[in-house]
Coordinates of C-alpha atoms and ligand atoms in Angstrom, one line a residue:
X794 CA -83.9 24.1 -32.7
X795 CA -84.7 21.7 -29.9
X796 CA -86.4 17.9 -30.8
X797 CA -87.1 14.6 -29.1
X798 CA -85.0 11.8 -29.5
X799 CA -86.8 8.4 -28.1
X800 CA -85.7 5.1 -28.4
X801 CA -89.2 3.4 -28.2
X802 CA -90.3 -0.2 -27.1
X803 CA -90.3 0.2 -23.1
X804 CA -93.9 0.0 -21.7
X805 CA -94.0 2.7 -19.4
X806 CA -94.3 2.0 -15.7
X807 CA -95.0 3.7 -12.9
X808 CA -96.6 7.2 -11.4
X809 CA -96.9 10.7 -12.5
X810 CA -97.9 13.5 -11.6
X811 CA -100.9 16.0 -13.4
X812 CA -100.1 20.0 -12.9
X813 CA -102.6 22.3 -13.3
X814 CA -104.9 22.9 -16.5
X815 CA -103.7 25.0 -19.1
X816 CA -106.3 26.1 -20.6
X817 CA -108.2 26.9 -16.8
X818 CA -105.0 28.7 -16.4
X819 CA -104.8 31.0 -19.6
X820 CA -108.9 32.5 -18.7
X821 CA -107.5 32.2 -14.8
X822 CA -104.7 34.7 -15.2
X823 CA -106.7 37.2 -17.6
X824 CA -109.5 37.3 -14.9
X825 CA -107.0 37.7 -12.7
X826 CA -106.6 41.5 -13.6
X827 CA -110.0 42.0 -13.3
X828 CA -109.9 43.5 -9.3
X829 CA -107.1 45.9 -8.2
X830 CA -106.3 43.7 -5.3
X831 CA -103.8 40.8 -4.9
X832 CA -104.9 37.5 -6.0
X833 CA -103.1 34.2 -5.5
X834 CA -103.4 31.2 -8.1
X835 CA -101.8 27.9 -7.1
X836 CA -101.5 25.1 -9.3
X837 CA -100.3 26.9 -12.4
X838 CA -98.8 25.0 -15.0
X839 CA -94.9 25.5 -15.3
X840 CA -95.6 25.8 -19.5
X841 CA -94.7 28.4 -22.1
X842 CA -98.5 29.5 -22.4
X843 CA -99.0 30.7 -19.3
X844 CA -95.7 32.6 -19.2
X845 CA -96.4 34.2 -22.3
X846 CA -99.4 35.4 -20.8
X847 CA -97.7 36.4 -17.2
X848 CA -95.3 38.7 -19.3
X849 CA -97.8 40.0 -21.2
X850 CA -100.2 41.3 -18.4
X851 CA -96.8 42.8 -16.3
X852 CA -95.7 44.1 -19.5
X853 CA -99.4 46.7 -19.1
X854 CA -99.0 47.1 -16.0
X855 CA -99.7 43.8 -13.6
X856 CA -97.3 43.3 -11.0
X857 CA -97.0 39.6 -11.4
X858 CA -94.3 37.5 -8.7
X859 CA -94.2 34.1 -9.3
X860 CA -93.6 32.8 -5.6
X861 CA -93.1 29.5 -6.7
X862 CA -93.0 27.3 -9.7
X863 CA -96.6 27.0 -9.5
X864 CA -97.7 30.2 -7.8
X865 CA -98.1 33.5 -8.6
X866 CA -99.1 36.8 -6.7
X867 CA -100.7 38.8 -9.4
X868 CA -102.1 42.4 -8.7
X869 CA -103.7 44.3 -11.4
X870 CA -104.1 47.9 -9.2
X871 CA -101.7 49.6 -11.6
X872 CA -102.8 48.6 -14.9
X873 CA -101.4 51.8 -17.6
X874 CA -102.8 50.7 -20.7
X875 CA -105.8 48.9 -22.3
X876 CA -103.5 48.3 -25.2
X877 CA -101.8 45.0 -25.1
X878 CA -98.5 45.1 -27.5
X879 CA -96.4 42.5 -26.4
X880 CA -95.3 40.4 -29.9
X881 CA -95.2 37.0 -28.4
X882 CA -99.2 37.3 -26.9
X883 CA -99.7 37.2 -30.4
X884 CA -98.7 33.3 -30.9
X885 CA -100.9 32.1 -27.8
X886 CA -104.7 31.4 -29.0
X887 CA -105.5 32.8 -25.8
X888 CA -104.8 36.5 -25.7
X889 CA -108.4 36.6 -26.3
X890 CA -109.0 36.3 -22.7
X891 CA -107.7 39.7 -22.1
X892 CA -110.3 41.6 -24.1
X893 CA -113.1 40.3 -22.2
X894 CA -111.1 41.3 -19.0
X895 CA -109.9 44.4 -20.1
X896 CA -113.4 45.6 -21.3
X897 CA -114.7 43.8 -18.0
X898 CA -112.9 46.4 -16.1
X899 CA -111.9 49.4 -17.7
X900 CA -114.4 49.0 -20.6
X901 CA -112.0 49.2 -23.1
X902 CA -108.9 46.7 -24.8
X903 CA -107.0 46.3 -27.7
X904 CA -105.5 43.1 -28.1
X905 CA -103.9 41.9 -30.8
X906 CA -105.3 39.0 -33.2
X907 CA -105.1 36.2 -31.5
X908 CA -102.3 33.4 -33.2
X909 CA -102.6 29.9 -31.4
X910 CA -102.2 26.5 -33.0
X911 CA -102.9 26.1 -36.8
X912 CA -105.4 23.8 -36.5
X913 CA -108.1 25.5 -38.6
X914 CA -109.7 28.8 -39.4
X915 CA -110.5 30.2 -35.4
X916 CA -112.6 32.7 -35.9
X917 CA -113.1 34.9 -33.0
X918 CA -117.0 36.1 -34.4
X919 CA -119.1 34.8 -31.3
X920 CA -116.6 36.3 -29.0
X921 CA -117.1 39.9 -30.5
X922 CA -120.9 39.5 -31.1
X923 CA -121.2 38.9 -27.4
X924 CA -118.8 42.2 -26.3
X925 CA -121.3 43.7 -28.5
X926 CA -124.8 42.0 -27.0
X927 CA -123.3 43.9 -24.1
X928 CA -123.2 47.3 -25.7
X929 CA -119.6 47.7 -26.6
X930 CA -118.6 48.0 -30.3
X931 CA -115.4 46.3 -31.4
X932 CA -113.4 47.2 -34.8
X933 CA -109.7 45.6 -36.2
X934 CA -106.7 48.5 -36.4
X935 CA -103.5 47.7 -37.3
X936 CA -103.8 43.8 -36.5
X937 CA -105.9 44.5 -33.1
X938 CA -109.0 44.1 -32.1
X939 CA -110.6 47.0 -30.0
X940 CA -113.2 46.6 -28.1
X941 CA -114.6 49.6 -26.0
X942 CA -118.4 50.6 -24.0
X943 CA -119.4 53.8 -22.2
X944 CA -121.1 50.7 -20.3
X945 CA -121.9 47.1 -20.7
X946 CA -125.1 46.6 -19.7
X947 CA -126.1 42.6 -19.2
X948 CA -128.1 40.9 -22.3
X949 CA -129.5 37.6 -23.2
X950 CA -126.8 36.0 -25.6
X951 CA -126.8 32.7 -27.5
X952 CA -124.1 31.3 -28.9
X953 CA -125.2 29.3 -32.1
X954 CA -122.2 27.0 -31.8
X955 CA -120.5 26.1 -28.5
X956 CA -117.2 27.8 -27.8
X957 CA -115.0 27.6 -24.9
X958 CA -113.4 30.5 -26.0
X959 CA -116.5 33.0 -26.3
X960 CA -118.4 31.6 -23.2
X961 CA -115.3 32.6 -20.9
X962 CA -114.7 35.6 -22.5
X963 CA -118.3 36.5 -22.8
X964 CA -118.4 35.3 -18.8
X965 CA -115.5 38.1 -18.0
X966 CA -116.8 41.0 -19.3
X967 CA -120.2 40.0 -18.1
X968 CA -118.9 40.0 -14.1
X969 CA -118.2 43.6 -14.0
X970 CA -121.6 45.1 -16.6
X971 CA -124.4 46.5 -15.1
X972 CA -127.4 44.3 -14.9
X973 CA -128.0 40.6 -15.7
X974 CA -127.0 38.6 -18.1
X975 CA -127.7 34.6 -19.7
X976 CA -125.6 32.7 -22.0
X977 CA -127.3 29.8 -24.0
X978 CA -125.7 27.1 -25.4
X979 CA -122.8 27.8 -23.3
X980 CA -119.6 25.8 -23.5
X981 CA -119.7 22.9 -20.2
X982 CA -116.0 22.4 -19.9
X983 CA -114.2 21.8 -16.6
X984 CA -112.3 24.9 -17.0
X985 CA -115.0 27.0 -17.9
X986 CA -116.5 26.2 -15.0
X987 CA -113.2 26.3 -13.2
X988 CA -113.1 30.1 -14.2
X989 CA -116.5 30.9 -13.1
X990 CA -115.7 29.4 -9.7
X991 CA -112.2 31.9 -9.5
X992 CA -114.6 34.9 -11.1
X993 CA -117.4 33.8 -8.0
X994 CA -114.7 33.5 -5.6
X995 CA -113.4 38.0 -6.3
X996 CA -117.1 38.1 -5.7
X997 CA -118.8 37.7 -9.1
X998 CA -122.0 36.2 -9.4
X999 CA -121.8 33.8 -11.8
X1000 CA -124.1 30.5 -11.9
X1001 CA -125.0 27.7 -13.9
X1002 CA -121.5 26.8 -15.2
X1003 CA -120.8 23.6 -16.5
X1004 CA -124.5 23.6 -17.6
X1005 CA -125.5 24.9 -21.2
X1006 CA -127.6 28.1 -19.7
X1007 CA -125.0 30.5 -17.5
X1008 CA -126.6 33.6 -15.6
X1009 CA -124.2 36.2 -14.5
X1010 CA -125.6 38.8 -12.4
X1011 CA -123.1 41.8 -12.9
X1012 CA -121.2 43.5 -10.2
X1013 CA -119.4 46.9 -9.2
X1014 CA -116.0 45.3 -7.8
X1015 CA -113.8 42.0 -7.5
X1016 CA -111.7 41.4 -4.6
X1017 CA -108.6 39.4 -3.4
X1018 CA -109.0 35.7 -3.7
X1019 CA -106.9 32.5 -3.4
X1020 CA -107.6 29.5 -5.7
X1021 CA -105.7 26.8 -7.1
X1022 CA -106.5 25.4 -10.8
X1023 CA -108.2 22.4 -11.8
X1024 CA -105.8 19.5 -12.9
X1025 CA -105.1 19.4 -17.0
X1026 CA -107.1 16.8 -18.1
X1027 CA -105.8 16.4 -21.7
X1028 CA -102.3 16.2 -19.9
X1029 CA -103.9 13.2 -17.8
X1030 CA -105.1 12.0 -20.9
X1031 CA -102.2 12.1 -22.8
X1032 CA -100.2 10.0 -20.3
X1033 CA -103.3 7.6 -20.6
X1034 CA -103.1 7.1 -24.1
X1035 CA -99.2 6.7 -23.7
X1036 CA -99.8 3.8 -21.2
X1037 CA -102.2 2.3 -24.0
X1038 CA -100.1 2.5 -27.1
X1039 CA -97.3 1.4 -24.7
X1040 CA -98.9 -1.6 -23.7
X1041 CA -97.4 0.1 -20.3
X1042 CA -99.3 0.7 -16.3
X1043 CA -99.5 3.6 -15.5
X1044 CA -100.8 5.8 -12.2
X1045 CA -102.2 9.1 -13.0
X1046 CA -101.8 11.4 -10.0
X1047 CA -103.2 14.3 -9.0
X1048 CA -106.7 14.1 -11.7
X1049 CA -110.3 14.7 -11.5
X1050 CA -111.5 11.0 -13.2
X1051 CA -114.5 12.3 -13.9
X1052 CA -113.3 14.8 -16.0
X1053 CA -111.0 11.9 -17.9
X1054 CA -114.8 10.0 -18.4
X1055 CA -115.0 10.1 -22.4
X1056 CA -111.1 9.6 -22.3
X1057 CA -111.5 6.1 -20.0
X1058 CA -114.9 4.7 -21.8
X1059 CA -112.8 4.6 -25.0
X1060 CA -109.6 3.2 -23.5
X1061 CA -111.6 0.9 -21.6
X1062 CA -113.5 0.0 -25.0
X1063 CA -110.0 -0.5 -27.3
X1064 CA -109.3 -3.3 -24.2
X1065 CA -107.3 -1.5 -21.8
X1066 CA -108.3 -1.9 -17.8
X1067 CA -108.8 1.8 -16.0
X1068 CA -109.6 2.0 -12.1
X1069 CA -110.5 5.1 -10.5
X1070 CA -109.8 6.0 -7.3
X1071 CA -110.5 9.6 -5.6
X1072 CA -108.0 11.9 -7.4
X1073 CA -106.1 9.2 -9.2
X1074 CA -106.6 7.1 -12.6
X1075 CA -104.8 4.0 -13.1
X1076 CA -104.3 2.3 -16.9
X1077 CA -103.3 -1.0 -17.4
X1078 CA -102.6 -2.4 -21.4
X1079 CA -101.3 -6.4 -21.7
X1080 CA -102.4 -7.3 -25.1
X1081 CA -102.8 -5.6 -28.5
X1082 CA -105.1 -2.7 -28.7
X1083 CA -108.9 -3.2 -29.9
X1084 CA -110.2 -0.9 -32.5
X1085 CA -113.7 1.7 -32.1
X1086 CA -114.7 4.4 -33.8
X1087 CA -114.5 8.0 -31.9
X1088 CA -115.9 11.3 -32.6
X1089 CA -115.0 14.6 -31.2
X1090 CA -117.6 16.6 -29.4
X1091 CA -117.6 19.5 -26.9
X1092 CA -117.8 18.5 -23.3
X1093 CA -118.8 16.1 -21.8
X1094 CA -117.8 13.9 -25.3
X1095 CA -114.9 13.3 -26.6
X1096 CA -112.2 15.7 -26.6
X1097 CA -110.7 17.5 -29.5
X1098 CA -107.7 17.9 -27.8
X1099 CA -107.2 13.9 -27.2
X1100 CA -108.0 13.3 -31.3
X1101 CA -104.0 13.0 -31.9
X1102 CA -103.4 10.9 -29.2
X1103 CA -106.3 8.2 -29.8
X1104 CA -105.4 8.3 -33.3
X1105 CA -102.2 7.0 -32.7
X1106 CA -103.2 4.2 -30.1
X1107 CA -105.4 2.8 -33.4
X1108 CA -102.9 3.2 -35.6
X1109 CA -101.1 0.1 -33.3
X1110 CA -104.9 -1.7 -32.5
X1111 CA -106.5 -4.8 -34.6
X1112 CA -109.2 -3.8 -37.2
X1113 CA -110.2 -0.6 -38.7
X1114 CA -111.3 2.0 -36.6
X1115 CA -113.1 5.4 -37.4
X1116 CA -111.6 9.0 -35.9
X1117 CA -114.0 11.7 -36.8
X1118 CA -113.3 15.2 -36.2
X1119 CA -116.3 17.6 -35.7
X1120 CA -114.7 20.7 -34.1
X1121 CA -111.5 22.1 -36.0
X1122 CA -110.8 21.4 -39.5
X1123 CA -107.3 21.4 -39.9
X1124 CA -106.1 18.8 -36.5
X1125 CA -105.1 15.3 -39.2
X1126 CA -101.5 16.7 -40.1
X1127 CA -100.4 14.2 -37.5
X1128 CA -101.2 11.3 -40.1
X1129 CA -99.0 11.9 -42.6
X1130 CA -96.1 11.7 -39.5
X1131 CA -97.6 8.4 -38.6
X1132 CA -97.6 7.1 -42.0
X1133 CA -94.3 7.6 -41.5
X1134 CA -93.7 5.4 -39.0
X1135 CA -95.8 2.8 -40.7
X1136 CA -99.4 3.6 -40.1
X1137 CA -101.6 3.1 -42.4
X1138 CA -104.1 5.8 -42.5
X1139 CA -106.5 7.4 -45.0
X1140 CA -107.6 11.2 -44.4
X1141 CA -111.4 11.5 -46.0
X1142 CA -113.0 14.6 -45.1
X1143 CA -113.1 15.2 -41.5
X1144 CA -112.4 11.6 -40.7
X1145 CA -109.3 9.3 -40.5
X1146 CA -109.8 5.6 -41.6
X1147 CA -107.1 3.9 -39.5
X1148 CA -106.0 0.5 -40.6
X1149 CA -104.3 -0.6 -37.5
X1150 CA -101.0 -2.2 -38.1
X1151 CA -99.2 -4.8 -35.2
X1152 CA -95.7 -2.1 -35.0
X1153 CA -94.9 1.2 -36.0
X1154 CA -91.3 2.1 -36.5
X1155 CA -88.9 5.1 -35.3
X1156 CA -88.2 7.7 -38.2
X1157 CA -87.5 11.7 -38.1
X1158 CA -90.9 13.7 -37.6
X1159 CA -92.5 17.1 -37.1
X1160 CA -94.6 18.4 -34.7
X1161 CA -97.3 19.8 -36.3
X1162 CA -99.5 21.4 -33.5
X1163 CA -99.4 21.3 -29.7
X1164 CA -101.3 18.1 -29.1
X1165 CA -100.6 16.2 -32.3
X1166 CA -96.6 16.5 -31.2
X1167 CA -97.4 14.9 -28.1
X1168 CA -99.1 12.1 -30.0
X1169 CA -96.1 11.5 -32.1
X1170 CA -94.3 11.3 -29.0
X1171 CA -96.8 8.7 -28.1
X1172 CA -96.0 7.0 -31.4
X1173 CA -92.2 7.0 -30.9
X1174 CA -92.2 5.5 -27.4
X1175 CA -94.6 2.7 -28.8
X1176 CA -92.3 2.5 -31.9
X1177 CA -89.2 0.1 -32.5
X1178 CA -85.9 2.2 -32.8
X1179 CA -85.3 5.4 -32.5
X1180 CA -87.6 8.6 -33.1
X1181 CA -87.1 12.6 -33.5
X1182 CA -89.6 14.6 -33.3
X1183 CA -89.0 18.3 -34.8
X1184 CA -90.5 21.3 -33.7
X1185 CA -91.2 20.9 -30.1
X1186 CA -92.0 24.3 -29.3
X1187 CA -95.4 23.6 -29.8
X1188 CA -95.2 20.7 -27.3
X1189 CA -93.3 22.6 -24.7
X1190 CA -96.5 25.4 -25.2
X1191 CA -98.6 23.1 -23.2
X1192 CA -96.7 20.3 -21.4
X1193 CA -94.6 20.8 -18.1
X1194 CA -91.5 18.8 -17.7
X1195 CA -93.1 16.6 -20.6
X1196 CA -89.5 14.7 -21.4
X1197 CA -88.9 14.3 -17.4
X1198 CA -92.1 12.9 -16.6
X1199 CA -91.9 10.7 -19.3
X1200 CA -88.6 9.4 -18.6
X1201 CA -89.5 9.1 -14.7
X1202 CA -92.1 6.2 -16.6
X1203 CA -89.0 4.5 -18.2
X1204 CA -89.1 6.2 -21.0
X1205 CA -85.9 6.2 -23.2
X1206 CA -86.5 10.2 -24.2
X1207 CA -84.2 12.8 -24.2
X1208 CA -84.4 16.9 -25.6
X1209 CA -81.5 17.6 -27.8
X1210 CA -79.9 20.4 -29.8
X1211 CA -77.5 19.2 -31.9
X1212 CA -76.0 16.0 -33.9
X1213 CA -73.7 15.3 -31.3
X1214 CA -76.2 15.1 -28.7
X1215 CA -78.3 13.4 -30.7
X1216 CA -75.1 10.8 -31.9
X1217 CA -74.4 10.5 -28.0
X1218 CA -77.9 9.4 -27.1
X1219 CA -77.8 6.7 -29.8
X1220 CA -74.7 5.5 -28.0
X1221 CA -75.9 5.4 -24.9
X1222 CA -79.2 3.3 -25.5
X1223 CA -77.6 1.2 -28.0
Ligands
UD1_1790 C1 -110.4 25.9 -26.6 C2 -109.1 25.3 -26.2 C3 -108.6 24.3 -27.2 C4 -109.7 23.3 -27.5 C5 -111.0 24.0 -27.9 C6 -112.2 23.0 -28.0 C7 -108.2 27.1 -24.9 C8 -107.1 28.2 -24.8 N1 -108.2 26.4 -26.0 O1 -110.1 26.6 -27.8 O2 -107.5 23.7 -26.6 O3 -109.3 22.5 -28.6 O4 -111.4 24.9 -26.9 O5 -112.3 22.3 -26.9 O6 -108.9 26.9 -24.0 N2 -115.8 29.1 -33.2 C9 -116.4 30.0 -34.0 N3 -116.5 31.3 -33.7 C10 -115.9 31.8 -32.5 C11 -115.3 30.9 -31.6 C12 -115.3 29.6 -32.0 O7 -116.9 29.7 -35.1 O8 -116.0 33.0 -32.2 C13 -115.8 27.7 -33.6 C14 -114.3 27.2 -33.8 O9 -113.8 27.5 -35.1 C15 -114.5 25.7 -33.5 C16 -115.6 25.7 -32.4 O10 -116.2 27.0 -32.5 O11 -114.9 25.1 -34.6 C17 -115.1 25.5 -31.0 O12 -114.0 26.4 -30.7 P1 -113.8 27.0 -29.2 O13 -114.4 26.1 -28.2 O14 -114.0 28.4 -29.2 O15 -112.2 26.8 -29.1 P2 -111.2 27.7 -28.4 O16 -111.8 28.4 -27.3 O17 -110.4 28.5 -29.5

């Protein structure tokens, strides 16, 4: 089993570099399948997500070359089954994605249950009642779902809470029905949108994305397209946070700021300086950390996915500070890591009361979830002494070249195996 070893204390310094966004990606490559010509995405993240899903759509029928790193030619002409049985699509969140494009196309799919991060119950309920606002009835069979239409016809569909998840799905399927179709209360994030510009760019008709009303006019056919992905803005935001808790300087390349807004009004507010420029974020921390209250919204507030990571930077800031989480239930099994390391933190209900404390300090912890292990790698870089972090696989789900790009910041971070590597790093840094 792979972990982290950091030796913390260096403020990290310097540039790096954003790849593309994950979750743009995962919806990206399941539309992808959608027309039976070739279709080129650039800017794909080099992360175990979006491989998982590559193998699963070659493994029904997808030729899929990766030309590069961060391309891929992807052609869905010879698609054999509907049926997607590929045991590892099971642990991404996001094999949803392939029933709306599967049902989209060939108006039928059997996926699997979807696994993801346990970060609460995830029901899938608003995905299916849409499928089913479009005419197609769905049912569970041996551990899939199947969804399946003589034809979708378009339908006027509100989502009583907002999902990502159900908008893009609902989106897919809702390119290739007959008719027209409008989605209220739909989800604003940058990679919804992001995937109603690739869907509009194979010739969909898709508009109003990134507003709460979407209209989808349905078409007969996608075609060939080229696009490149949005950058990750959690992976932005992460590094951010890590400059914060760091007390470090750090240039975020390669980023939309304005998707980064909620994430720099509350590192500006805990007293750290960010300047924007065109495509690049820069965040300066000097002194101790200030602390402020944060709740999680859907887009444009504050991200879910950045809860972990703010949570540590207050864990290290003066005064008490409020972290409410209003989306998933389950995403506070980071704190008892933290306490750990010396934060002082009380869990009540679905918010953290964070005591902030003036230094954490290294000690063995687990990875709980995708984004809450890259918060306790946060927490061990800001730490004193050295920090292992335990079940990285989650990590490694959703951040390219994590440890590299870390370490090209001066971070003192290494991926080990084994006592003897992890005996030879303490050697090395002392
Ligand atoms: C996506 C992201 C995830 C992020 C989340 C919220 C991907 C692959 N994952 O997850 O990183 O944390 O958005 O920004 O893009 N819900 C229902 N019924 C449903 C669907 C959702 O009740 O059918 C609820 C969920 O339990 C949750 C809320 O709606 O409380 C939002 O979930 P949703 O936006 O759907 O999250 P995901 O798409 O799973």
């Amino acid at each position: 089993m792979e972990q982290y070893i950091i030796k913390g204390g260096n403020p990290l310094v310097g540039e790096v570099e954003i790849g593309g966004a994950k979750n743009a990606a995962l919806g990206i490559l399941a539309a992808a399948i959608m027309t039976d010509d070739t279709v080129r995405i650039d800017n794909l993240p080099d992360v175990q997500d979006v491989n998982v899903l590559l193998e699963a759509i070659s493994k029904i029928g997808a030729k899929v070359d990766r030309i590069s790193r961060t391309s891929a030619l992807i052609n869905g002409s010879n698609i054999g089954q509907v049926s997607v049985d590929y045991e590892y699509i099971k642990k991404i969140r996001a094999s949803y994605y392939l029933l709306g494009a599967l049902l989209g196309k060939y108006k039928k799919a059997e996926v699997p249950l979807p696994g993801g991060c346990n970060i609460g119950s995830r029901p899938i309920d608003l995905h299916l009642k849409g499928f089913k606002a479009l005419g197609a009835t769905t049912r569970i069979a041996n551990g899939s779902i199947i969804a399946e239409a003589a034809q979708l016809r378009g339908n006027h569909i509100y989502l009583d809470t907002v999902s990502v998840g159900a908008t893009i799905n609902i989106m897919m399927a809702a390119s290739m029905a007959e008719g027209r179709t409008v989605i209220e209360n739909a989800a604003k994030e940058p990679h919804v949108v992001d995937v109603a510009n690739f869907l509009n760019s194979m010739g969909a008709n898709i508009k109003g994305a990134g507003t709460d009303v979407i209209r989808i006019r349905g078409v007969e056919r996608l075609h060939a397209t080229e696009y490149s992905i949005i950058p990750d803005q959690i992976e932005a935001g992460t590094f951010m946070f890590a400059a914060a808790a760091t007390r470090g300087d750090v240039i975020v390349k390669n980023v939309i700021p304005k998707h980064l807004e909620a994430t720099s009004v509350k590192l500006m507010e805990i007293g750290c300086q960010v300047e924007e420029f065109d495509d690049v974020v820069r965040v300066v921390a000097t002194g101790r950390l200030n602390n402020t209250n944060v709740k999680t919204l859907p887009y444009p507030g504050y991200p879910t996915d950045m809860q972990p990571q703010i949570g540590v930077a207050l864990a290290l800031a003066n005064g008490t500070s409020l972290v409410t989480e209003s989306i998933f239930e389950n995403r506070f099994k980071y704190v008892d890591e933290l306490v750990r390391m010396g934060a002082n933190i009380k869990v009540e209900g679905n918010t953290a009361v964070i005591y902030g404390c003036e230094k954490l300090t290294g000690a063995r912890v687990s990875a709980p979830d995708l984004r809450a292990g890259a918060a306790l790698v946060i927490a061990g870089l800001a730490a004193e002494g050295i920090t292992i972090v335990d079940d990285i696989v989650y990590i490694q789900r959703g951040y390219e070249c994590f440890e590299e790009k870390l370490r090209g910041l001066g971070a003192e971070i290494e991926r080990v195996s084994s006592e003897k590597e992890i005996q030879k790093f303490k050697l090395r840094v002392g």
